[in-house]
């Protein structure tokens, strides 16, 4: 079996015309059988690289040699140890990286493309396993755990998509704008 290795460095990183770093990510999801045989949606969140209690959705730099969908899938594999199928583009959000929050300069701005990823395989070993924890949660739990408005908005769009697939729109986190969100990552 070949060992999986995470990409490092930013030498192939994409930037847009505003010099925003282009980021790709996803909300990995699966359907579980809940009470009374009904299907329920769970999403996968991962701890931040620095550790701690904060949970996020897998995301990272979109590189020159891959499509945005390939980048989102790569990030899900590297950070969360899952493979799957992209089902829906959830939107685009702008934010400033947490690392640059106190900076006055233009550094640290990102534009993220987020996707709903239907998980088909969950690996026992993955590149960032030693740096991150992963946790399957309900959409309602994820809404409580999301610490950034832009991730809340992506989750809302994912919930709308998955619930429409189930024919039940009763569970959905609060709706938020897809416009520029100066949240932290």
Coordinates of C-alpha atoms in Angstrom, one line a residue:
X1 CA 0.0 0.0 0.0
X2 CA 1.3 3.4 -1.0
X3 CA 1.5 6.1 1.7
X4 CA -0.6 9.2 1.1
X5 CA 1.3 12.5 1.6
X6 CA -0.1 16.0 1.9
X7 CA 1.1 18.7 -0.5
X8 CA 3.1 21.5 1.2
X9 CA 4.3 24.9 0.3
X10 CA 2.6 27.6 -1.9
X11 CA 4.8 27.6 -5.0
X12 CA 1.9 26.4 -7.2
X13 CA -0.8 28.4 -5.3
X14 CA -3.3 30.3 -7.4
X15 CA -4.2 33.9 -6.9
X16 CA -6.9 36.1 -8.5
X17 CA -6.7 39.5 -10.1
X18 CA -7.1 41.1 -6.6
X19 CA -4.2 39.0 -5.3
X20 CA -6.6 37.0 -3.2
X21 CA -5.4 33.4 -2.5
X22 CA -7.8 31.0 -4.2
X23 CA -9.0 28.3 -1.8
X24 CA -11.1 25.1 -2.5
X25 CA -13.0 23.1 0.1
X26 CA -15.9 20.9 0.7
X27 CA -18.5 19.8 3.2
X28 CA -18.2 16.0 3.3
X29 CA -21.6 14.4 3.9
X30 CA -23.3 11.0 4.2
X31 CA -26.7 9.7 4.8
X32 CA -27.4 7.6 7.9
X33 CA -30.5 5.7 8.8
X34 CA -32.1 7.5 11.8
X35 CA -35.1 6.7 14.0
X36 CA -38.1 5.1 12.3
X37 CA -35.9 4.1 9.3
X38 CA -35.7 7.7 8.0
X39 CA -32.5 8.9 6.4
X40 CA -30.6 11.7 8.1
X41 CA -27.6 13.8 6.9
X42 CA -24.3 13.9 8.7
X43 CA -21.4 16.2 7.8
X44 CA -17.7 15.7 8.6
X45 CA -15.8 18.4 10.4
X46 CA -12.1 18.4 11.2
X47 CA -10.1 20.1 13.9
X48 CA -7.9 23.1 13.0
X49 CA -4.3 22.3 12.2
X50 CA -3.2 24.0 15.4
X51 CA -5.4 21.6 17.4
X52 CA -7.8 22.8 19.9
X53 CA -11.6 22.4 20.1
X54 CA -12.4 24.4 17.0
X55 CA -13.9 22.3 14.1
X56 CA -13.9 23.4 10.4
X57 CA -14.6 21.9 7.0
X58 CA -11.7 20.7 4.9
X59 CA -10.2 23.4 2.7
X60 CA -6.9 24.7 1.4
X61 CA -5.0 26.2 -1.5
X62 CA -6.1 25.6 -5.1
X63 CA -3.0 24.8 -7.1
X64 CA -2.1 25.5 -10.7
X65 CA -2.0 21.9 -11.8
X66 CA -5.6 21.0 -10.7
X67 CA -9.2 22.0 -11.2
X68 CA -11.1 23.6 -8.3
X69 CA -13.0 20.3 -7.8
X70 CA -9.8 18.3 -7.7
X71 CA -8.4 20.7 -5.1
X72 CA -11.5 20.3 -3.0
X73 CA -11.3 16.5 -3.2
X74 CA -7.6 16.6 -2.4
X75 CA -8.2 18.7 0.7
X76 CA -10.9 16.3 1.9
X77 CA -8.5 13.4 1.5
X78 CA -5.5 15.2 3.1
X79 CA -7.3 16.8 6.1
X80 CA -10.3 14.4 6.7
X81 CA -9.2 11.1 5.2
X82 CA -12.3 10.8 3.0
X83 CA -12.9 10.3 -0.7
X84 CA -16.1 11.0 -2.5
X85 CA -18.1 12.6 -5.3
X86 CA -18.7 16.3 -5.7
X87 CA -22.4 16.8 -5.9
X88 CA -23.0 20.5 -5.8
X89 CA -21.1 23.8 -5.9
X90 CA -22.2 25.6 -2.7
X91 CA -20.9 29.1 -3.5
X92 CA -17.9 31.4 -3.2
X93 CA -16.9 33.4 -0.2
X94 CA -14.2 36.0 0.5
X95 CA -12.6 36.2 3.9
X96 CA -9.3 37.2 5.6
X97 CA -7.1 34.5 7.0
X98 CA -6.9 34.4 10.8
X99 CA -3.2 34.7 10.6
X100 CA -3.5 38.2 9.1
X101 CA -6.4 39.6 11.1
X102 CA -4.3 42.3 12.8
X103 CA -2.5 43.2 9.6
X104 CA -3.4 46.5 7.8
X105 CA -2.1 45.3 4.5
X106 CA -3.7 43.4 1.7
X107 CA -2.1 40.2 2.7
X108 CA -4.2 37.2 3.8
X109 CA -7.4 37.7 1.8
X110 CA -8.8 34.5 0.4
X111 CA -11.6 33.5 -2.0
X112 CA -13.0 30.1 -1.3
X113 CA -15.1 27.8 -3.6
X114 CA -17.0 25.3 -1.5
X115 CA -18.6 22.0 -2.6
X116 CA -20.9 19.3 -1.2
X117 CA -18.9 16.1 -1.3
X118 CA -20.8 12.8 -0.9
X119 CA -18.4 10.5 1.0
X120 CA -17.9 7.1 -0.6
X121 CA -14.8 6.0 1.4
X122 CA -13.5 6.8 4.8
X123 CA -9.8 5.9 5.3
X124 CA -8.2 4.7 8.5
X125 CA -4.9 6.5 7.7
X126 CA -4.6 9.8 5.9
X127 CA -1.9 12.5 5.5
X128 CA -2.9 14.8 8.3
X129 CA -4.2 12.1 10.7
X130 CA -1.6 13.0 13.3
X131 CA -2.5 16.7 13.2
X132 CA -6.3 16.7 13.0
X133 CA -9.3 15.0 14.5
X134 CA -12.4 14.3 12.5
X135 CA -16.0 14.2 13.7
X136 CA -19.3 13.3 12.0
X137 CA -22.1 15.5 13.3
X138 CA -25.7 16.4 12.3
X139 CA -26.3 19.5 10.3
X140 CA -27.8 21.1 13.5
X141 CA -24.7 20.3 15.5
X142 CA -22.4 21.6 12.7
X143 CA -24.4 24.9 12.7
X144 CA -23.6 25.2 16.4
X145 CA -19.9 24.3 15.8
X146 CA -19.2 26.6 12.8
X147 CA -17.3 29.6 14.1
X148 CA -17.2 31.6 10.9
X149 CA -20.2 33.2 9.1
X150 CA -18.9 32.1 5.7
X151 CA -18.8 28.5 6.8
X152 CA -22.3 28.8 8.2
X153 CA -23.5 30.1 4.8
X154 CA -21.8 27.1 3.0
X155 CA -23.4 24.7 5.5
X156 CA -26.8 26.3 4.9
X157 CA -26.5 25.7 1.2
X158 CA -25.3 22.2 1.8
X159 CA -28.2 21.5 4.1
X160 CA -30.7 22.9 1.5
X161 CA -29.2 20.6 -1.1
X162 CA -29.1 17.4 1.0
X163 CA -32.5 18.0 2.5
X164 CA -34.0 18.5 -1.0
X165 CA -32.4 15.2 -2.1
X166 CA -34.2 13.6 0.9
X167 CA -37.5 15.4 0.2
X168 CA -37.4 17.0 3.6
X169 CA -36.4 20.7 4.1
X170 CA -37.3 20.7 7.9
X171 CA -33.7 20.9 9.2
X172 CA -31.5 23.7 8.1
X173 CA -29.1 26.1 9.8
X174 CA -29.8 29.8 9.7
X175 CA -29.4 31.3 6.2
X176 CA -26.5 33.8 5.6
X177 CA -25.3 35.9 2.7
X178 CA -22.9 34.4 0.2
X179 CA -21.3 37.8 -0.3
X180 CA -17.9 38.9 1.1
X181 CA -17.4 37.7 4.6
X182 CA -14.4 39.1 6.5
X183 CA -14.4 36.1 8.8
X184 CA -11.3 34.3 9.9
X185 CA -10.1 30.9 8.8

